mmCIF file of C-alpha atoms and ligand atoms in Angstrom:
data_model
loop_
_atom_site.group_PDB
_atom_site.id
_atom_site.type_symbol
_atom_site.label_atom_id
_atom_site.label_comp_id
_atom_site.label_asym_id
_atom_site.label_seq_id
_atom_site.Cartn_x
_atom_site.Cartn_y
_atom_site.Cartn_z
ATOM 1 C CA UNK V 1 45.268 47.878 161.281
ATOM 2 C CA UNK V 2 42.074 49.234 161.910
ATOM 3 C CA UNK V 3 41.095 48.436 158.466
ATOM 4 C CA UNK V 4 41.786 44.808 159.125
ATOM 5 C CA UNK V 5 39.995 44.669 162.109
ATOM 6 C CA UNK V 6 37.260 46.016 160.397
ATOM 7 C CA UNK V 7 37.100 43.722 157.759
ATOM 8 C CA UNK V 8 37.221 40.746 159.775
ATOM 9 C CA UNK V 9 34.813 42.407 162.078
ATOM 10 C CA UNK V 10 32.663 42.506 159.075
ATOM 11 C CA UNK V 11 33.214 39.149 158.051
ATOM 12 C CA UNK V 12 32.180 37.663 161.608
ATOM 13 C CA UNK V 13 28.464 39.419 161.792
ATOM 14 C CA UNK V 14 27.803 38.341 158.451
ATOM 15 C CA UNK V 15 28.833 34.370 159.241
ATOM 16 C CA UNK V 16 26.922 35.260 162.778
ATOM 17 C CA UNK V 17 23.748 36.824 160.302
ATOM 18 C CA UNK V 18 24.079 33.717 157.732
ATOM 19 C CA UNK V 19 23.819 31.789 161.032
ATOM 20 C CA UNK V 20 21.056 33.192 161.935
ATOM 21 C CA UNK V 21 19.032 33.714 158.794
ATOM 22 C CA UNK V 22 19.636 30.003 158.365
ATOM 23 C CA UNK V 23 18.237 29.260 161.751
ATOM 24 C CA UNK V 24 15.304 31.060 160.702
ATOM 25 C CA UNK V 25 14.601 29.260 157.730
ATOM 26 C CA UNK V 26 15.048 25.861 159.371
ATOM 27 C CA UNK V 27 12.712 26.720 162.217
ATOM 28 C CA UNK V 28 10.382 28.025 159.767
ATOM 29 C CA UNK V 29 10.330 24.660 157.619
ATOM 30 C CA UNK V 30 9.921 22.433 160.804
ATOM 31 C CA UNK V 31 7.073 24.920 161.929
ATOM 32 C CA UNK V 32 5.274 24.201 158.741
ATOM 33 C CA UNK V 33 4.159 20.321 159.969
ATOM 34 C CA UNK V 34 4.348 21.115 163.333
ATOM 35 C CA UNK V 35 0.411 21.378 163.995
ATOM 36 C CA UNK V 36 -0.287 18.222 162.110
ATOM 37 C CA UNK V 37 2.853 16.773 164.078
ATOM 38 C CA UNK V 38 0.864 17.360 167.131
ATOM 39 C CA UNK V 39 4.042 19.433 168.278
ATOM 40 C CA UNK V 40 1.721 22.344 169.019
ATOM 41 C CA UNK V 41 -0.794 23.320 171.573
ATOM 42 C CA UNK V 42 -2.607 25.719 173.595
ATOM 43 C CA UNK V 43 -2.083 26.089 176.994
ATOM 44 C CA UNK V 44 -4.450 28.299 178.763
ATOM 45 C CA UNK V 45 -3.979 30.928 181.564
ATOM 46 C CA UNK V 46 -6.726 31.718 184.155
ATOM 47 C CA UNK V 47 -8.318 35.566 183.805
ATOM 48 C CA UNK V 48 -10.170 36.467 187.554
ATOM 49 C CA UNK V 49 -12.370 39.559 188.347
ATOM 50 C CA UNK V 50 -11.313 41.447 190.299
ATOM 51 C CA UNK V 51 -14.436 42.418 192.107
ATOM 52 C CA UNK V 52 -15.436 38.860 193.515
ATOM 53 C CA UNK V 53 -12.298 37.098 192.793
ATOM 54 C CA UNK V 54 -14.177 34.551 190.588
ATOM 55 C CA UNK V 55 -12.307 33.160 187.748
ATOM 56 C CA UNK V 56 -14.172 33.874 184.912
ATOM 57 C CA UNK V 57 -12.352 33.148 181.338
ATOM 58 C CA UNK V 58 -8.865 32.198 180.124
ATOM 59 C CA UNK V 59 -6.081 33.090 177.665
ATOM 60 C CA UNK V 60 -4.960 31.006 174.737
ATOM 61 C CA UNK V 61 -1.737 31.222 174.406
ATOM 62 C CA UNK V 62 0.602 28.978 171.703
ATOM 63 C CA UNK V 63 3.361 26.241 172.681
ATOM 64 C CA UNK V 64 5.680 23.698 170.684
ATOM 65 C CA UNK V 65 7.135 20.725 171.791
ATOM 66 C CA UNK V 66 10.378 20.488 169.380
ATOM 67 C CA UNK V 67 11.424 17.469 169.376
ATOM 68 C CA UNK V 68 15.039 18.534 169.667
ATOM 69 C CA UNK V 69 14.682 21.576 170.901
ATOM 70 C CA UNK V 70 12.152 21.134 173.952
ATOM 71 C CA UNK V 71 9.656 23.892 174.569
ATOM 72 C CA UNK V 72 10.158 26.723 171.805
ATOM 73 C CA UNK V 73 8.013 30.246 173.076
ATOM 74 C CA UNK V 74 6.020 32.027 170.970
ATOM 75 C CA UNK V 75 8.048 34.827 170.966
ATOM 76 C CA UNK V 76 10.340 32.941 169.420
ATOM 77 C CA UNK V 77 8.171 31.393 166.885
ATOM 78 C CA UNK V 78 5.071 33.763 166.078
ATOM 79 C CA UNK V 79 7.017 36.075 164.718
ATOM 80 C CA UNK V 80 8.695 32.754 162.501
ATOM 81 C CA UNK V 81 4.902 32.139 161.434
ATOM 82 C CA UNK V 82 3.715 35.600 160.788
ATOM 83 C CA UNK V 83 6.756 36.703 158.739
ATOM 84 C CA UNK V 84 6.130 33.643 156.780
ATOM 85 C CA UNK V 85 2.746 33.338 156.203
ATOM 86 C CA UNK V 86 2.223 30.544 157.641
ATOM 87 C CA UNK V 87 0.123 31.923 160.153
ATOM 88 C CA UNK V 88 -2.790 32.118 158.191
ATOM 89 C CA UNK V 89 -3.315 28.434 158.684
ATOM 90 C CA UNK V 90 -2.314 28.494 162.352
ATOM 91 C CA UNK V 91 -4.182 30.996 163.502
ATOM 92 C CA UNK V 92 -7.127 29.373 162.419
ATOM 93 C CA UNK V 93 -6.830 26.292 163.795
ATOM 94 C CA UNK V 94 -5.698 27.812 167.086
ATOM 95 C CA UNK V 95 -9.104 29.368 167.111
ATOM 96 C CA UNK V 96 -11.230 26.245 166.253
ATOM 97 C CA UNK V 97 -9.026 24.339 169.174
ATOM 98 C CA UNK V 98 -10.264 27.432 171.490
ATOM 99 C CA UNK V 99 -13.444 27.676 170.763
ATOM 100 C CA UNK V 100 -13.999 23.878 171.161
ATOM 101 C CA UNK V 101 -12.219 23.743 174.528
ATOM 102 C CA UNK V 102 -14.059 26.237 175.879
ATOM 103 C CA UNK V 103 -17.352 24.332 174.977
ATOM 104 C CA UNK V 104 -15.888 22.009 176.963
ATOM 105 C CA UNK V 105 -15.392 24.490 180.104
ATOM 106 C CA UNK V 106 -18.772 25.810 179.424
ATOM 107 C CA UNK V 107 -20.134 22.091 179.990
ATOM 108 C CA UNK V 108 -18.277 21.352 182.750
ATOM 109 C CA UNK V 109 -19.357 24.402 184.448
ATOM 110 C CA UNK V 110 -22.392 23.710 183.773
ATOM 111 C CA UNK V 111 -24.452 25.705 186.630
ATOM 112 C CA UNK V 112 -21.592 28.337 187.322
ATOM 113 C CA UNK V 113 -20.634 31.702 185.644
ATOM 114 C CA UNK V 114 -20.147 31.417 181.965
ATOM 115 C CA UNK V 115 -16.586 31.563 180.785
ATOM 116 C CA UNK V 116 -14.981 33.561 178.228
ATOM 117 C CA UNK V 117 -11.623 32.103 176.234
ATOM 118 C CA UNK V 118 -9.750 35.230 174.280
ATOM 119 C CA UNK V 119 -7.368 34.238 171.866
ATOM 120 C CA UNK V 120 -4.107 36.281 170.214
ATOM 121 C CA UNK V 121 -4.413 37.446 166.415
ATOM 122 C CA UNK V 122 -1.449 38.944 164.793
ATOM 123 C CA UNK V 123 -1.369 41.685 162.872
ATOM 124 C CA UNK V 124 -0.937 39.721 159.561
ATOM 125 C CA UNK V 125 -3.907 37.760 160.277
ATOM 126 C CA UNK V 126 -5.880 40.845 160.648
ATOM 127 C CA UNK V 127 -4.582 42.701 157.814
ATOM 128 C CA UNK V 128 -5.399 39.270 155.358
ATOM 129 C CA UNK V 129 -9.321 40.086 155.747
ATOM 130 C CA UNK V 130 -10.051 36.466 156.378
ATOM 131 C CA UNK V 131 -10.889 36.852 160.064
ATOM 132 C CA UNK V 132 -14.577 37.516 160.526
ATOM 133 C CA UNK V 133 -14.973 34.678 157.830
ATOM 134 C CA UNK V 134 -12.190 32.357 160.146
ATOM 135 C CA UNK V 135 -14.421 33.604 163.415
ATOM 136 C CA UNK V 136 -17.785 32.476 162.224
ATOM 137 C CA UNK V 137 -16.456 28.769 161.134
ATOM 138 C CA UNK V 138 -14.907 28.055 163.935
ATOM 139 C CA UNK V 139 -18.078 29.322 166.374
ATOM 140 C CA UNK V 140 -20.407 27.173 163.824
ATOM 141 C CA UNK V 141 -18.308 24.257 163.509
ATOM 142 C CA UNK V 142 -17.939 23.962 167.601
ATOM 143 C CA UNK V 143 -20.910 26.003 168.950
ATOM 144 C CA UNK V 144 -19.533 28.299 171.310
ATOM 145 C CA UNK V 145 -21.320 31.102 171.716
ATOM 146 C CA UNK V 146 -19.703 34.576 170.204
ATOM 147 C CA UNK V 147 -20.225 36.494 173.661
ATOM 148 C CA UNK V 148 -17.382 34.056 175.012
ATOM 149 C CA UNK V 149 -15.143 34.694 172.502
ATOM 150 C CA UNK V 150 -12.363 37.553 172.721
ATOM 151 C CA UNK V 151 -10.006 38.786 170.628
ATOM 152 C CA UNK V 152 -7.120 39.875 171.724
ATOM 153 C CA UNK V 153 -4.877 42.236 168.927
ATOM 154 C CA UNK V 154 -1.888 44.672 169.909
ATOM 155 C CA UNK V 155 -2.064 48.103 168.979
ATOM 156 C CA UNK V 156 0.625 48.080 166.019
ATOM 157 C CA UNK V 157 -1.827 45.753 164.424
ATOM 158 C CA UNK V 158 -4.334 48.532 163.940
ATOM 159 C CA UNK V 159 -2.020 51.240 163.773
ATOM 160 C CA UNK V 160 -1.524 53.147 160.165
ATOM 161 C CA UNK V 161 -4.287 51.099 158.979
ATOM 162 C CA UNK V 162 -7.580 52.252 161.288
ATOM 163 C CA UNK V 163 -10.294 52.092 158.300
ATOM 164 C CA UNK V 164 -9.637 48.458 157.520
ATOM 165 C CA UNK V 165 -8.963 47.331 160.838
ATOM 166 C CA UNK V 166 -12.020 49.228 162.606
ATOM 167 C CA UNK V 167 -14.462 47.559 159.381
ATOM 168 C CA UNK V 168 -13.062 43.959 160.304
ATOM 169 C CA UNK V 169 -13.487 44.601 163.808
ATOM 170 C CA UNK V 170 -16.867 45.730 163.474
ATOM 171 C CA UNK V 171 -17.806 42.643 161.678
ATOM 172 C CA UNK V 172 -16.611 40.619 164.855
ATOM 173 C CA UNK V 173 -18.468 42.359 167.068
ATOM 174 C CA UNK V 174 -21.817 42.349 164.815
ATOM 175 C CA UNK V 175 -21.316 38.885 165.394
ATOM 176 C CA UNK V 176 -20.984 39.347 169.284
ATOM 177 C CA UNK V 177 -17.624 38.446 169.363
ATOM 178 C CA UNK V 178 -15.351 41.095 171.263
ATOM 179 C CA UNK V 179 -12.707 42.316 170.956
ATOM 180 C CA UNK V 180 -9.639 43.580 172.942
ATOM 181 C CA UNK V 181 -6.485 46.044 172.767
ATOM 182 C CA UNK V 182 -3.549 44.060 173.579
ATOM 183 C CA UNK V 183 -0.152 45.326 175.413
ATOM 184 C CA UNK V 184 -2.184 48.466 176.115
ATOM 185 C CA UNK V 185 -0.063 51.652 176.870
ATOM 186 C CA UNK V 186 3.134 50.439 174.616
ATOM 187 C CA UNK V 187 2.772 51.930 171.639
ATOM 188 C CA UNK V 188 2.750 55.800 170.762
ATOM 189 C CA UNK V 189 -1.198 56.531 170.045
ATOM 190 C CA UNK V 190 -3.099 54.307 172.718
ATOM 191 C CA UNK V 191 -5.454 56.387 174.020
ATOM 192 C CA UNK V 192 -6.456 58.728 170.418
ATOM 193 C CA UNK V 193 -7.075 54.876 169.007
ATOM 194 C CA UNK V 194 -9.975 54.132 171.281
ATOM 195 C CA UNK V 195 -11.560 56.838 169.576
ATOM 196 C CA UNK V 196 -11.820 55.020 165.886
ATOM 197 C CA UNK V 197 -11.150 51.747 166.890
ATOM 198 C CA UNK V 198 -14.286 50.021 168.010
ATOM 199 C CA UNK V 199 -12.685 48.188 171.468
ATOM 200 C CA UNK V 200 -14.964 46.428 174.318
ATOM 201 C CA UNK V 201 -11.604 45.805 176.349
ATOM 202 C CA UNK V 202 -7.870 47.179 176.627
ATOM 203 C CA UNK V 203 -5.179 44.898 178.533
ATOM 204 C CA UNK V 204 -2.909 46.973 180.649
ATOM 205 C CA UNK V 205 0.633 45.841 179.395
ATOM 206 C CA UNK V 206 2.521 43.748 182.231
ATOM 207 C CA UNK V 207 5.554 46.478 181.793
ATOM 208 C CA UNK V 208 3.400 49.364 183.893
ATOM 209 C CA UNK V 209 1.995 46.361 186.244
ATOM 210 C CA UNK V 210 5.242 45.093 187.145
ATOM 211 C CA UNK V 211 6.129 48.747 189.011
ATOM 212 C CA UNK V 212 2.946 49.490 190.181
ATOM 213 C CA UNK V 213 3.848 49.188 193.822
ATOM 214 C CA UNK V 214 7.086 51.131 193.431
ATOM 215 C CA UNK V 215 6.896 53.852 190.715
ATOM 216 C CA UNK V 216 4.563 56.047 191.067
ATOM 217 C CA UNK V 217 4.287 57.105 187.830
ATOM 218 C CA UNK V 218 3.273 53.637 186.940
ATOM 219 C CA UNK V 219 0.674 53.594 189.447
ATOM 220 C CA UNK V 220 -0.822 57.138 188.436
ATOM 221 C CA UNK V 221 -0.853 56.293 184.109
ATOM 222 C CA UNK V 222 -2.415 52.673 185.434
ATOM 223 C CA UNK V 223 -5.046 54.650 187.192
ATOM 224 C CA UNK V 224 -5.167 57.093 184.269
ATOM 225 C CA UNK V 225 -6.043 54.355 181.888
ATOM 226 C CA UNK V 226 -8.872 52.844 184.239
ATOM 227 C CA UNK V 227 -10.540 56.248 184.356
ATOM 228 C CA UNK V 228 -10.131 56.674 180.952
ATOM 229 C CA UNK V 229 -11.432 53.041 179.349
ATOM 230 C CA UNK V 230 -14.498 53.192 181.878
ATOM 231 C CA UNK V 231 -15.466 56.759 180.590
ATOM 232 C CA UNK V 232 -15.593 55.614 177.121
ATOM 233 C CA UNK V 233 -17.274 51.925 178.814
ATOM 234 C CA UNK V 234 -14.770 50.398 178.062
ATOM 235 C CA UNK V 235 -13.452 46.819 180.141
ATOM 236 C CA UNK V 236 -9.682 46.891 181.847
ATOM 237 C CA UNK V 237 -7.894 43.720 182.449
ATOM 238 C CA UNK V 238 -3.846 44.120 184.018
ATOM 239 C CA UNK V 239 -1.794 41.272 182.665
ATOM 240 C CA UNK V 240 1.372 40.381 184.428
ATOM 241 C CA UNK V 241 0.067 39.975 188.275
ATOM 242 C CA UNK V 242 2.984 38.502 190.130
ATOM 243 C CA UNK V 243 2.455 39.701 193.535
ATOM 244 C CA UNK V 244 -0.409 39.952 196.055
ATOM 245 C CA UNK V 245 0.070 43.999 196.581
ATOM 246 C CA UNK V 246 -0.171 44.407 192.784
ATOM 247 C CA UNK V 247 -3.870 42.186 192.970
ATOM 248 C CA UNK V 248 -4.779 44.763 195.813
ATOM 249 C CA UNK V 249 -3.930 48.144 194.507
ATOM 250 C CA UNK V 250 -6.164 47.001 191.096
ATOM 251 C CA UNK V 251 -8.829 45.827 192.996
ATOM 252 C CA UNK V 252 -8.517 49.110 194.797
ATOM 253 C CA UNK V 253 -8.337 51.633 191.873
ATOM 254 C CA UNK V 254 -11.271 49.834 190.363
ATOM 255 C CA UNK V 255 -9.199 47.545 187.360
ATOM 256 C CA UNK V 256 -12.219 44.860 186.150
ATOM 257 C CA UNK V 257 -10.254 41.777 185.181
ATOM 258 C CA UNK V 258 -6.733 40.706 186.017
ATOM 259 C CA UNK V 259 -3.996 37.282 185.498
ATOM 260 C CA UNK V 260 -0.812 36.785 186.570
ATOM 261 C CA UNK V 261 1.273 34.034 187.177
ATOM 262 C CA UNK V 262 0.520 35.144 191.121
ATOM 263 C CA UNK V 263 -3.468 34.029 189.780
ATOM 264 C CA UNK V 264 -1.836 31.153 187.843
ATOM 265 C CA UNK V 265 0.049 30.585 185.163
ATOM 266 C CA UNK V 266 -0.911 29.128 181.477
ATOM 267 C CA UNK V 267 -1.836 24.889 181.811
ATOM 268 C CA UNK V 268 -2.632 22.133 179.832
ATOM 269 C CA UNK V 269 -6.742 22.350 179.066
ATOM 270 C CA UNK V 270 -6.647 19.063 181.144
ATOM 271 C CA UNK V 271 -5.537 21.080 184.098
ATOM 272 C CA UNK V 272 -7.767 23.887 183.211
ATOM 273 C CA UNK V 273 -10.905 21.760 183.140
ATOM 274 C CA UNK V 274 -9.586 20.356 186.805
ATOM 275 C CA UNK V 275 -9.689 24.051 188.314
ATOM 276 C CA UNK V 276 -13.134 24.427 186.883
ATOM 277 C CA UNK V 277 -14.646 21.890 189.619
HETATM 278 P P1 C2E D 301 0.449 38.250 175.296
HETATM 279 O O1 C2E D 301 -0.781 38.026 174.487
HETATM 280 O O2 C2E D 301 0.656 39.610 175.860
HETATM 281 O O3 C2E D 301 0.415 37.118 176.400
HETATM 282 C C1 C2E D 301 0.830 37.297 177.716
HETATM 283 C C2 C2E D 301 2.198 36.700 177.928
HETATM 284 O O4 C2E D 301 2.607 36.982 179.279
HETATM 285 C C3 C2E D 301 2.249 35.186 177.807
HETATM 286 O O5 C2E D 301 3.525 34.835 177.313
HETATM 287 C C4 C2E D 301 2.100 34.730 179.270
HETATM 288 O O6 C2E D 301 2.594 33.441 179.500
HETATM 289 C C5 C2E D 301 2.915 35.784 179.949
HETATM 290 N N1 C2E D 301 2.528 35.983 181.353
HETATM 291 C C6 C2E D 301 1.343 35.756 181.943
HETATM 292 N N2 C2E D 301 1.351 36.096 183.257
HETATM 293 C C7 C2E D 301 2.582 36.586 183.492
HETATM 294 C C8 C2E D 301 3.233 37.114 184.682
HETATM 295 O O7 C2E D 301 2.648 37.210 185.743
HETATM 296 N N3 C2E D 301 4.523 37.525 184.537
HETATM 297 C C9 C2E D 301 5.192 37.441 183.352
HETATM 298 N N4 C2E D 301 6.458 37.847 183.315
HETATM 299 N N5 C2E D 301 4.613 36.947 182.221
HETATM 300 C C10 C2E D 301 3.329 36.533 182.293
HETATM 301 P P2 C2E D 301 3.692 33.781 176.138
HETATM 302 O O8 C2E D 301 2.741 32.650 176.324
HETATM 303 O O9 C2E D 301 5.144 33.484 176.027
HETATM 304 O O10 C2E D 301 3.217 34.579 174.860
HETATM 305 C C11 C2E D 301 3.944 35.667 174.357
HETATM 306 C C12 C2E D 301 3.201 36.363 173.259
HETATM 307 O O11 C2E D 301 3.081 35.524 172.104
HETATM 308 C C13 C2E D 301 1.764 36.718 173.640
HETATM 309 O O12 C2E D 301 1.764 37.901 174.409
HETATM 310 C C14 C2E D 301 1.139 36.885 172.276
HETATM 311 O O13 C2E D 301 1.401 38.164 171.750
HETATM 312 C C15 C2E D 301 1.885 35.840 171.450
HETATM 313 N N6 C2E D 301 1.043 34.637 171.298
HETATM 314 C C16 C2E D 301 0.866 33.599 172.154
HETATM 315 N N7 C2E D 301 -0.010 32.698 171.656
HETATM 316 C C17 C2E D 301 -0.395 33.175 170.448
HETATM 317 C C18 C2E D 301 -1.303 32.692 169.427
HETATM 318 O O14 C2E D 301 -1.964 31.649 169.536
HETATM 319 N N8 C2E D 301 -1.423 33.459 168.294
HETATM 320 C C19 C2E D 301 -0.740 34.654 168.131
HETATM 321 N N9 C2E D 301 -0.917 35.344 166.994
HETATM 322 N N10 C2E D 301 0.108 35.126 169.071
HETATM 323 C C20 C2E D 301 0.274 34.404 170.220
HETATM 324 MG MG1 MG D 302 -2.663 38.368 174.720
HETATM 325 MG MG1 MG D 303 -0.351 41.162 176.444
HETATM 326 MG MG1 MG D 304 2.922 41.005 175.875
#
């Protein structure tokens, strides 16, 4: 009996793993025209400081418009792009769409506080060496100055692999370009990283922000990795604000930069430019 079960248990996950393997490899053939489709853009979230409340850069983050589908995340689809390769055209021409966009800000802002846009890199993207060459085209071909661009990379994209990863990110910030520590506090090594990774910023992952106001152990490792990143001079930004008491008690324990959909959540770069005025 058992055996039987067991076999036609077997026989279900692998139909349900076909399924899904094959829903993978159609996604990943309709992502392949989707730029050029126009199915994807970047939609960009507001990033405020924290002590003047001025808004003072903004987030790039990825969407697609399936056709069938509707609105596809990234988290369903980055992983789709990076596994495939297909990334390394992306992610370059999400950078060049940044860059020139935030020309755009700059412009429109023309007397007020100069802007910043930070755009996602995946690991593959990192590890393919083509990034400092991908970073200078895209700040020559649309003019933006390096000091407004960030990049934004999560600690496993570093990890095992510190030599490579600390020479490319060197290169970007020769350039002037910096460069941030994504999802900070998740994985195993943060804080022995900072030490030979060159970082200007780490971004406080939205898992320790979310409990700030109730766990107190939240609250005390959030304040232990302000103290920490401003030792070594390094910038903190929380991610994840959803609530005016988490705003406060980061303002209060001295966190630099902060967004949250309670600051605003990602829009179109239409809307962006519109809170700009
Ligand atoms: P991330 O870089 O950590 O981006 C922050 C994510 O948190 C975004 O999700 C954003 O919409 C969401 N978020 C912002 N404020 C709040 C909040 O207050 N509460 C909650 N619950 N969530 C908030 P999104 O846009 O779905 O992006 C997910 C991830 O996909 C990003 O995480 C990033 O790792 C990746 N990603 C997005 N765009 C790109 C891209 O252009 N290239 C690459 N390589 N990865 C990207
Ligand atoms: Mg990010
Ligand atoms: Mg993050
Ligand atoms: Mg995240």
């Amino acid at each position: 009996q058992a055996k039987v079960a067991g076999k036609n248990c077997y026989r279900f996950y692998s139909r349900a793993m076909d399924q899904a393997v094959e829903r993978r490899v159609h996604l990943e053939h309709e992502l392949r025209g989707a730029w050029d489709r126009g199915e994807l853009s970047l939609v960009y979230q507001p990033v405020y400081r924290l002590a003047d409340g001025l808004m003072v850069g903004a987030e790039a983050l990825l969407r697609w418009q399936h056709p069938q589908q509707g609105l596809i995340a990234p988290s369903v689809f980055i992983d789709v792009a990076e596994q495939s390769g297909l990334i390394e055209t992306l992610g370059p021409q999400v950078l060049r769409t940044a860059c020139r966009d935030a020309v755009g800000w700059q412009e429109a802002r023309a007397s007020g506080e100069p802007m910043f846009v930070s755009v996602n890199v995946s690991p593959r993207q990192l590890r393919s060496g083509d990034l400092p060459q991908s970073v200078a085209e895209s700040l020559a071909d649309t003019g933006l100055d390096a000091n407004r661009l960030h990049i934004e990379l999560t600690e496993t994209a570093v990890i095992g692999d510190e030599v490579h990863a600390s020479a490319l990110l060197s290169q970007l910030r020769a350039f002037g370009v910096k460069v941030w520590l994504d999802d900070f506090g998740t994985g195993f090594s943060g804080l022995s990283h900072l030490r030979r990774v060159p970082v200007d910023g780490v971004k406080i992952d939205r898992s320790f922000i979310a409990d700030v106001l109730r766990d107190p152990d939240d609250l005390a490792l959030t304040t232990a990795i302000i103290a920490m990143a401003h030792s070594l001079g390094i910038t903190v930004v929380a991610e994840g604000v959803e609530r005016e008491g988490q705003y406060a008690i980061l303002r209060e324990r001295g966190c630099d930069l902060a967004q949250g959909y309670w600051l605003g959540h990602p829009v179109s770069n239409d809307e962006f430019m519109t809170l700009l005025h």
